[in-house]
Each structure stands twice: as C-alpha cells, then as structure tokens.
Amino acid sequence: MKKTVIEKAFICIMEERIHQVAREKAANDPEYTSADVKRTTAFNQLRDALTTKTQRMNRLHLVGQFR
C-alpha cells in the first residue's frame, strides 16, 4: 500500500519529535553527560596524538579563514 504525502509528512514529523525528546532526556541524564565528557576527552587525546605540529598549525590557519 502506497503512503500519501500527508502520511509521509506525519511520519517524518513524528520521527523528528521522538528524536528531539530522546535527545533532551539524554542531555539531562548524568550518566549520558559523564559518558559524553569521556568521549570528548578521548577524541581530543586521540586527535592530538595522531596530528603533527605542522598539521595542527595548518588546521588553525584553515579554521581562522572561515571565521
């Protein structure tokens, strides 16, 4: 059975709302916040370990061009 445009739009809106509510709940969850801090820390350490000084300088230069 083919869905109408209205049905497709409704499904899309509901999925977006469900995602929004789940994200808000996760943001208020101390366990999620703690895990996110650990993830960010690990990512930054890995990025720094795998990036040379020259690459960091080039990245800073590029970022400055887009501000």
Steps between C-alpha positions, in 0.01 A plus 500: 500500500641837397515777759353841427700819526315581824592163651865541399512850649337381822752216536789740437370750758444226759849356449654846543300564817591160647867572428466844663341361818758221527785749458357728771464206740855384427641850551343508848632155593816517719622166361473633143676823596784305662535272198498800265779669696706179485431468126605858434816461707597175326432653158712807576787286631486274194483797262798663669699176499438440131562856388843653445585854605499609134156350444368677812639833375345445156166410660506815714583705192211345306255546786600866524411550133141389559425724798 
